[in-house]
Each structure stands twice: as C-alpha cells, then as structure tokens.
Amino acid sequence: MQEKAYYIIDFDSTFTQVEALDELARISLANHPDREAIYKKIEDYTNLAMEGKLSFSESLAQRVKLLEADEDHLKKLIKHLKKKVSKSFSRNAEFFKKHADDVLIVSGGFKEFITPVVSQYHIKKENIYANTFVTTGDGKIIDYDHANPLSEEGGKVKLLQHLQLKGNLYGIGDGYSDFQLRESGLIGKFFAFTENIARQTILERADHITPSFDEFLYVNNLPRAISYPKNRILCLVVGKADEHAITVLKKDGFSIRHKATFEEKYVKDVGMLLLAGGEKIDKNVLKRAEKLKTIGYLGNAKGQIDLALCTEMGIVVFDDPKGNPRNIDFIPKRMADFMNSGTTYLSVNFPNLQLPKIERSHRLIHIHRNVPGIMARINTIFAKHDINIVGQFLMTNPTIGYAITDINTEYDKQLFKSLKKIEHTIKFRVLY
C-alpha cells in the first residue's frame, strides 16, 4: 500500500508573490513621514531571517513593532494578497481541490491574512498553521501570540514534531525555516521555490530547485494544469533584442538565455527562439533544432529565416515587418500565446488560428503535412481509446494542416504514441 503524501507549503514569497508583512507595512505606513526608511528596515529583517542570518523570533518581533497596523489595514492587505497568488499555484487550483486533506500551509506569517487567501483554493482551515496577532479593543495590532511555536526560532520544526505526520512529506518554500524541516529529518525532500525570489544560501541546500509549482508537480508525477513546466522550455534570445521584449517571456516563466550568437550547445534543446532585427539563422542549424516550436523575429523575417523549412518542420514564425518600436512586446506575446494556447494568429507561415481556452479539458496539438485523410485517422485513434472530444479545430495551408483537439477525459500514454505514429505527422504535443 502506497504511503500517504503530505505537501507542506510556505505562504510568503511561495504561495503568494510577496512578503505579506512587508506589504502590510506599505499600507499601514503610507502616510508616515519616515515610511521609506521603515519599509527598508522591515524588508531587511525579513531577508535576514529568510537567509538564516537572524533568528526568526527576533525578526518577527522587530517587524510587528514597526507596523503600526490595524484591522482596516488588514482588510486592504487581504484584498491585495488575493491578487498576488503565485501564478503557478493559481493555475493549479484543481490540485488543491483534489488534495484538500494532504496540503498544509505552514508559515511564520499570520492566520488573519493567510486564511482568507488560501481558503479560496479549498485548503482546509484546520490545515493552516500560522501565527496570530494580538489586538486592542479598537482593532489596533500591538503584538502577537508568543506561545505559538511558529513565532519562535525553529518554529516549523517544533510544529511538525508535534503533528507527528506519517507518510511521505514534501516541503516547498523559499526560506531558511523551510530548509530546517529537511535538516531536522522531518520531511523527505525540500523543494526551494524560486518563482518569486531565489536565495542563494537556500538553493545550495535544496533537494530540488523548483522555479514553479508546475515543476514540483511534474518531477513528482502529480496532476497539473500544464503538461510540461514552462521553466523547462529553453527560450534563446539572439542579438541586441530589446530588454522589454525579453522580460515579457521571462515573466511568463520560460527559461531565458540571451546570447550574441546562436551557440551550438543550444541547438538540440532550444524550444523558442527570439531573434533581434538583422540576425540570420543558418538553414543547417535550423534543421538540427528538432525541439524548436516557435521563432519570433524583431523585424522582417523574410530573407533572414528559411520560412518554407520552418513550415516543413512545424515551427511557427512571428515577425514585425514594420519594426515598430512602440510595438516591442507584440512578438514575444504572440510567441507566448502560441506556447500557452496553441494560437497562431498573425504568424508568417502557419494557418491563422485563434483559440479559446476550454476549462476542464486537455489540449492536444497535431501538426501534419496537408494530405487527405489525416483527420479521419486522428479521430479513429480517439474513438479506439474511447476519448470524448469537446472541441476540435483544423486550419490548413497548401503545405500543412494544424489540428487542435480538446478532450475532457483522462488519457493513457499509448494514445500519444498512436497519434505520433500517424503517417505525415510533423509535430505532436500535449499543451495542458
């Protein structure tokens, strides 16, 4: 019998993109004449504790003392935090619903703002472990409950020792207190979460660095919203590309490498390629880039890229012939849309297809040579595997067919193998 798994998840800079006490200070001290100096002190106390350079209890005491916050400020904070849930946690809401009994939020933060945020994701209130504020009759925050073990140095360790959970325990967080659970032997693996912040002292101690929650789910073979973590998709930027264009792709979670030339070591692994205006790509190099799915060209791609070869290889190309500097994020956004949803709208070489996202479905992409009978073969395979199709889209040009199928059922990997084996298939992938 398989052992029960528990997922011990931190809140600040993990479940959410920000440190909540830092954000609360920005709300409560908004009109304070020395607010910038106080913000800096609070952030410093936060970072020193997260890096293990100051005891957590000392850091917490100093931060709460500086806050000057009340319950009205907390209401504003909660509203703000609900918009700041880490993107990879937000898109995997279904995982939390299915694993409501297995997910524990363990934080040195405060229940008053944590519970309203994580409860939206079906996380049970009894599975939320955090500190609590002490307030006056008029709602002013003056202290916290010092009897709570989470207010002390090594508090997470003390809590888990008390809980005595049996099974496979996984820890996900960004700070030293999260690593302490692994160091103490209370959890089997510690995953350093870096979607929002990467602390070098913590990365060096982690069992695995996870740039997104998708990555955590992927390496542990757990159900996830997208089939393949975006942080594992190599996006190579070549030449003097505008930093804003690069930032668009970086924020979307792709693994970015910015180089002066298309270095040989990246050819076999590159999944996305962003080329600055004036850059060329050699035909022989292109032929060997078998994992390449899309190219973005910051200018006119004609004469710079072999578009016919890209089409034959199933590579979607986007360019900006007019090179409009005001439209610098147009190309990276098109590339991201294609990778995220399969949309080929305004591509240079592919049939133009705009796709709605269908909830509670899996999206399969099949690119093939435009010959008769391919769709019939695709649908025959779906029928053999008892797959229920909820949406299907097909666009063709003289060279290729581009088919998108949304299915609403669980599938086995044999289905994928059968679809890949269809004669004249160029590329096949599961999007989500």
C-alpha positions as semicolon CSV with decimal commas, in nm:
position;residue;x (nm);y (nm);z (nm)
1;M;0,000;0,000;0,000
2;Q;0,136;0,341;-0,103
3;E;0,224;0,577;0,183
4;K;0,015;0,893;0,220
5;A;0,179;1,210;0,092
6;Y;0,168;1,548;0,266
7;Y;0,262;1,878;0,100
8;I;0,399;2,135;0,347
9;I;0,378;2,474;0,172
10;D;0,510;2,812;0,284
11;F;0,298;3,124;0,230
12;D;0,511;3,439;0,187
13;S;0,703;3,453;-0,144
14;T;0,582;3,099;-0,215
15;F;0,203;3,068;-0,222
16;T;0,198;3,442;-0,278
17;Q;0,440;3,653;-0,482
18;V;0,515;3,888;-0,192
19;E;0,608;3,905;0,177
20;A;0,278;3,992;0,344
21;L;0,418;4,183;0,642
22;D;0,622;4,398;0,403
23;E;0,303;4,470;0,207
24;L;0,109;4,542;0,525
25;A;0,372;4,798;0,622
26;R;0,327;4,974;0,286
27;I;-0,044;5,000;0,358
28;S;-0,028;5,096;0,726
29;L;0,261;5,341;0,690
30;A;0,150;5,501;0,364
31;N;0,121;5,844;0,526
32;H;0,413;5,813;0,766
33;P;0,687;6,076;0,704
34;D;0,965;5,818;0,750
35;R;0,789;5,539;0,562
36;E;1,070;5,458;0,317
37;A;1,326;5,412;0,594
38;I;1,083;5,193;0,789
39;Y;0,998;4,984;0,480
40;K;1,370;4,922;0,434
41;K;1,413;4,812;0,796
42;I;1,121;4,567;0,769
43;E;1,249;4,421;0,441
44;D;1,596;4,381;0,591
45;Y;1,456;4,194;0,891
46;T;1,259;3,969;0,654
47;N;1,559;3,884;0,437
48;L;1,797;3,826;0,729
49;A;1,556;3,570;0,876
50;M;1,486;3,401;0,542
51;E;1,859;3,359;0,481
52;G;1,919;3,224;0,831
53;K;2,127;3,524;0,941
54;L;1,887;3,638;1,216
55;S;1,661;3,432;1,441
56;F;1,305;3,422;1,317
57;S;1,164;3,528;1,655
58;E;1,382;3,840;1,663
59;S;1,292;3,925;1,303
60;L;0,920;3,883;1,368
61;A;0,921;4,090;1,687
62;Q;1,102;4,378;1,518
63;R;0,872;4,377;1,215
64;V;0,546;4,371;1,411
65;K;0,676;4,654;1,632
66;L;0,732;4,873;1,324
67;L;0,397;4,804;1,153
68;E;0,155;5,045;1,325
69;A;-0,127;4,847;1,162
70;D;-0,493;4,782;1,246
71;E;-0,781;4,563;1,125
72;D;-0,877;4,807;0,847
73;H;-0,524;4,782;0,710
74;L;-0,557;4,402;0,725
75;K;-0,872;4,414;0,510
76;K;-0,683;4,611;0,244
77;L;-0,393;4,366;0,265
78;I;-0,618;4,062;0,213
79;K;-0,774;4,219;-0,096
80;H;-0,421;4,289;-0,227
81;L;-0,286;3,938;-0,149
82;K;-0,573;3,767;-0,330
83;K;-0,440;3,930;-0,648
84;K;-0,082;3,828;-0,566
85;V;-0,112;3,449;-0,551
86;S;0,182;3,297;-0,740
87;K;0,076;3,225;-1,097
88;S;0,176;2,860;-1,094
89;F;-0,025;2,800;-0,774
90;S;-0,324;2,985;-0,916
91;R;-0,335;2,780;-1,237
92;N;-0,313;2,456;-1,038
93;A;-0,618;2,528;-0,821
94;E;-0,763;2,190;-0,919
95;F;-0,470;2,014;-0,749
96;F;-0,555;2,177;-0,415
97;K;-0,919;2,083;-0,450
98;K;-0,830;1,717;-0,511
99;H;-0,568;1,711;-0,233
100;A;-0,751;1,916;0,029
101;D;-0,665;1,662;0,301
102;D;-0,296;1,649;0,208
103;V;-0,195;2,017;0,176
104;L;-0,073;2,207;0,483
105;I;0,012;2,576;0,482
106;V;0,286;2,622;0,743
107;S;0,401;2,981;0,779
108;G;0,562;3,230;1,012
109;G;0,303;3,476;0,878
110;F;-0,039;3,537;1,032
111;K;-0,366;3,348;1,005
112;E;-0,560;3,674;0,987
113;F;-0,440;3,732;0,629
114;I;-0,336;3,380;0,524
115;T;-0,668;3,202;0,583
116;P;-0,883;3,427;0,356
117;V;-0,630;3,390;0,073
118;V;-0,564;3,014;0,074
119;S;-0,922;2,916;0,162
120;Q;-1,019;3,018;-0,194
121;Y;-0,811;2,719;-0,307
122;H;-1,006;2,464;-0,097
123;I;-0,728;2,443;0,162
124;K;-0,890;2,349;0,491
125;K;-0,875;2,595;0,780
126;E;-0,758;2,319;1,013
127;N;-0,460;2,265;0,778
128;I;-0,342;2,626;0,808
129;Y;-0,070;2,674;1,067
130;A;0,049;3,030;1,130
131;N;0,087;3,299;1,394
132;T;-0,195;3,519;1,527
133;F;-0,199;3,888;1,610
134;V;-0,288;4,043;1,944
135;T;-0,513;4,349;1,901
136;T;-0,665;4,617;2,122
137;G;-1,040;4,668;2,157
138;D;-1,039;4,917;1,869
139;G;-0,859;4,672;1,637
140;K;-0,504;4,807;1,656
141;I;-0,232;4,540;1,621
142;I;0,000;4,566;1,919
143;D;0,166;4,224;1,943
144;Y;0,136;3,854;1,854
145;D;0,082;3,530;2,043
146;H;0,428;3,443;2,178
147;A;0,304;3,099;2,292
148;N;0,264;2,989;1,930
149;P;0,566;2,773;1,832
150;L;0,567;2,935;1,486
151;S;0,669;3,264;1,645
152;E;0,991;3,105;1,771
153;E;1,322;3,016;1,607
154;G;1,282;2,668;1,456
155;G;0,905;2,702;1,491
156;K;0,819;2,494;1,184
157;V;1,031;2,208;1,317
158;K;0,856;2,225;1,657
159;L;0,515;2,227;1,491
160;L;0,582;1,922;1,272
161;Q;0,731;1,735;1,566
162;H;0,402;1,796;1,746
163;L;0,185;1,695;1,447
164;Q;0,368;1,361;1,403
165;L;0,255;1,317;1,042
166;K;0,316;0,970;0,899
167;G;0,395;0,921;0,531
168;N;0,592;1,099;0,258
169;L;0,638;1,464;0,348
170;Y;0,740;1,724;0,088
171;G;0,838;2,078;0,181
172;I;0,801;2,373;-0,058
173;G;0,931;2,717;0,035
174;D;1,183;2,992;-0,021
175;G;1,346;3,041;0,319
176;Y;1,571;2,901;0,586
177;S;1,281;2,794;0,810
178;D;1,159;2,569;0,526
179;F;1,501;2,412;0,486
180;Q;1,515;2,345;0,861
181;L;1,237;2,088;0,817
182;R;1,465;1,890;0,586
183;E;1,769;1,940;0,806
184;S;1,576;1,802;1,102
185;G;1,472;1,491;0,905
186;L;1,100;1,567;0,943
187;I;1,041;1,587;0,567
188;G;1,179;1,365;0,294
189;K;1,253;1,636;0,037
190;F;1,287;2,014;0,040
191;F;1,197;2,200;-0,279
192;A;1,337;2,555;-0,298
193;F;1,065;2,762;-0,467
194;T;1,213;3,035;-0,687
195;E;0,920;3,170;-0,889
196;N;0,928;3,491;-0,686
197;I;1,270;3,506;-0,519
198;A;1,587;3,295;-0,522
199;R;1,801;3,297;-0,208
200;Q;2,143;3,152;-0,290
201;T;2,203;3,019;0,061
202;I;1,878;2,819;0,036
203;L;1,933;2,696;-0,322
204;E;2,259;2,535;-0,218
205;R;2,078;2,325;0,044
206;A;1,770;2,220;-0,150
207;D;1,698;1,869;-0,279
208;H;1,547;2,028;-0,588
209;I;1,510;2,384;-0,717
210;T;1,156;2,440;-0,840
211;P;1,101;2,762;-1,040
212;S;0,725;2,699;-1,039
213;F;0,465;2,476;-0,876
214;D;0,426;2,313;-1,219
215;E;0,785;2,192;-1,185
216;F;0,714;2,042;-0,842
217;L;0,410;1,857;-0,976
218;Y;0,599;1,744;-1,285
219;V;0,900;1,591;-1,107
220;N;0,669;1,413;-0,862
221;N;0,440;1,288;-1,141
222;L;0,134;1,463;-0,996
223;P;-0,169;1,602;-1,186
224;R;-0,102;1,952;-1,318
225;A;-0,260;2,228;-1,524
226;I;0,006;2,226;-1,798
227;S;0,170;1,917;-1,941
228;Y;0,529;2,044;-1,929
229;P;0,667;2,314;-1,697
230;K;0,745;2,636;-1,883
231;N;1,064;2,676;-1,682
232;R;1,196;2,368;-1,866
233;I;1,135;2,525;-2,209
234;L;1,457;2,689;-2,328
235;C;1,396;3,027;-2,490
236;L;1,710;3,151;-2,664
237;V;1,738;3,523;-2,740
238;V;1,999;3,610;-3,004
239;G;2,141;3,954;-3,078
240;K;2,059;4,303;-2,947
241;A;1,699;4,237;-2,853
242;D;1,504;4,494;-2,654
243;E;1,505;4,411;-2,280
244;H;1,132;4,474;-2,256
245;A;1,066;4,204;-2,516
246;I;1,281;3,959;-2,318
247;T;1,106;4,050;-1,992
248;V;0,766;3,955;-2,141
249;L;0,888;3,598;-2,196
250;K;1,077;3,583;-1,867
251;K;0,766;3,687;-1,672
252;D;0,571;3,412;-1,845
253;G;0,808;3,159;-1,687
254;F;1,024;3,042;-1,978
255;S;1,392;2,967;-1,923
256;I;1,577;3,255;-2,092
257;R;1,931;3,256;-2,235
258;H;2,047;3,577;-2,405
259;K;2,346;3,534;-2,637
260;A;2,522;3,732;-2,909
261;T;2,505;3,431;-3,145
262;F;2,314;3,106;-3,178
263;E;2,567;2,891;-2,992
264;E;2,598;2,529;-3,096
265;K;2,536;2,394;-2,745
266;Y;2,177;2,525;-2,754
267;V;2,075;2,386;-3,095
268;K;1,940;2,048;-2,986
269;D;1,747;2,179;-2,681
270;V;1,606;2,518;-2,785
271;G;1,224;2,531;-2,777
272;M;1,174;2,901;-2,855
273;L;1,395;3,144;-3,044
274;L;1,373;3,525;-3,032
275;L;1,594;3,696;-3,292
276;A;1,686;4,064;-3,293
277;G;1,643;4,253;-3,620
278;G;1,926;4,182;-3,868
279;E;2,006;3,838;-3,722
280;K;2,005;3,536;-3,953
281;I;1,970;3,166;-3,882
282;D;2,163;2,917;-4,093
283;K;1,950;2,657;-4,271
284;N;2,165;2,367;-4,148
285;V;2,141;2,490;-3,789
286;L;1,764;2,520;-3,823
287;K;1,736;2,162;-3,950
288;R;1,903;2,032;-3,633
289;A;1,683;2,232;-3,395
290;E;1,432;1,949;-3,361
291;K;1,269;2,077;-3,040
292;L;1,216;2,428;-3,176
293;K;0,846;2,519;-3,176
294;T;0,836;2,891;-3,247
295;I;1,059;3,173;-3,372
296;G;0,996;3,540;-3,305
297;Y;1,174;3,792;-3,527
298;L;1,202;4,155;-3,416
299;G;1,182;4,288;-3,770
300;N;1,112;4,144;-4,115
301;A;1,192;3,770;-4,119
302;K;1,188;3,733;-4,500
303;G;1,535;3,658;-4,628
304;Q;1,666;3,610;-4,274
305;I;1,494;3,279;-4,196
306;D;1,404;2,992;-4,430
307;L;1,027;3,017;-4,379
308;A;0,950;2,719;-4,603
309;L;1,180;2,499;-4,395
310;C;1,020;2,628;-4,073
311;T;0,679;2,531;-4,207
312;E;0,802;2,183;-4,305
313;M;0,942;2,137;-3,952
314;G;0,626;2,262;-3,780
315;I;0,793;2,577;-3,645
316;V;0,557;2,875;-3,612
317;V;0,718;3,210;-3,705
318;F;0,606;3,556;-3,596
319;D;0,765;3,877;-3,723
320;D;0,714;4,252;-3,731
321;P;0,792;4,371;-4,087
322;K;0,746;4,738;-3,998
323;G;0,972;4,711;-3,691
324;N;0,750;4,944;-3,490
325;P;0,940;5,036;-3,169
326;R;0,610;5,116;-2,993
327;N;0,500;4,757;-3,051
328;I;0,805;4,589;-2,896
329;D;0,608;4,335;-2,695
330;F;0,396;4,224;-2,993
331;I;0,630;3,940;-3,099
332;P;0,704;3,789;-2,755
333;K;0,334;3,799;-2,669
334;R;0,250;3,612;-2,989
335;M;0,517;3,352;-2,907
336;A;0,383;3,309;-2,552
337;D;0,024;3,282;-2,677
338;F;0,125;3,004;-2,912
339;M;0,312;2,813;-2,640
340;N;0,029;2,861;-2,389
341;S;-0,279;2,807;-2,601
342;G;-0,171;2,700;-2,950
343;T;-0,286;3,031;-3,105
344;T;-0,110;3,103;-3,437
345;Y;-0,284;3,436;-3,504
346;L;-0,071;3,668;-3,723
347;S;0,204;3,411;-3,781
348;V;0,404;3,443;-4,103
349;N;0,396;3,080;-4,214
350;F;0,113;2,895;-4,038
351;P;-0,263;2,885;-4,082
352;N;-0,400;3,159;-3,857
353;L;-0,598;3,012;-3,569
354;Q;-0,726;3,190;-3,258
355;L;-0,829;2,952;-2,983
356;P;-1,049;2,991;-2,677
357;K;-0,937;2,808;-2,364
358;I;-1,180;2,531;-2,272
359;E;-1,191;2,464;-1,899
360;R;-1,151;2,112;-1,759
361;S;-1,002;1,976;-2,078
362;H;-0,671;1,862;-2,223
363;R;-0,547;2,031;-2,541
364;L;-0,357;1,825;-2,799
365;I;-0,172;1,981;-3,095
366;H;-0,112;1,782;-3,413
367;I;0,086;1,939;-3,699
368;H;0,096;1,733;-4,018
369;R;0,154;1,752;-4,392
370;N;-0,158;1,861;-4,575
371;V;-0,261;1,532;-4,733
372;P;-0,611;1,378;-4,746
373;G;-0,734;1,154;-4,466
374;I;-0,524;1,274;-4,170
375;M;-0,816;1,400;-3,959
376;A;-1,003;1,073;-4,018
377;R;-0,702;0,881;-3,884
378;I;-0,672;1,113;-3,583
379;N;-1,038;1,069;-3,492
380;T;-1,025;0,693;-3,547
381;I;-0,749;0,675;-3,282
382;F;-0,959;0,887;-3,043
383;A;-1,254;0,651;-3,097
384;K;-1,039;0,343;-3,029
385;H;-0,929;0,493;-2,697
386;D;-1,288;0,596;-2,603
387;I;-1,190;0,963;-2,598
388;N;-1,468;1,221;-2,577
389;I;-1,386;1,527;-2,793
390;V;-1,520;1,856;-2,654
391;G;-1,370;2,082;-2,920
392;Q;-1,174;2,041;-3,242
393;F;-1,018;2,296;-3,476
394;L;-0,844;2,247;-3,809
395;M;-0,679;2,501;-4,037
396;T;-0,467;2,423;-4,342
397;N;-0,246;2,595;-4,596
398;P;-0,104;2,433;-4,911
399;T;0,177;2,273;-4,707
400;I;0,050;2,175;-4,363
401;G;-0,255;2,102;-4,151
402;Y;-0,281;2,236;-3,799
403;A;-0,524;2,043;-3,578
404;I;-0,619;2,124;-3,219
405;T;-0,828;1,878;-3,020
406;D;-0,966;1,940;-2,670
407;I;-1,062;1,626;-2,479
408;N;-1,232;1,604;-2,140
409;T;-1,119;1,268;-2,018
410;E;-0,817;1,104;-1,864
411;Y;-0,588;0,950;-2,121
412;D;-0,311;0,693;-2,135
413;K;0,028;0,746;-2,293
414;Q;-0,048;0,490;-2,563
415;L;-0,287;0,747;-2,711
416;F;0,003;0,986;-2,765
417;K;0,221;0,717;-2,919
418;S;-0,056;0,630;-3,165
419;L;-0,106;0,995;-3,266
420;K;0,267;1,047;-3,317
421;K;0,285;0,738;-3,540
422;I;0,027;0,867;-3,789
423;E;0,196;0,894;-4,128
424;H;0,283;1,253;-4,230
425;T;0,289;1,375;-3,867
426;I;0,538;1,663;-3,824
427;K;0,493;1,754;-3,456
428;F;0,265;1,647;-3,175
429;R;0,244;1,780;-2,820
430;V;0,013;1,799;-2,523
431;L;-0,039;2,162;-2,426
432;Y;-0,222;2,119;-2,096
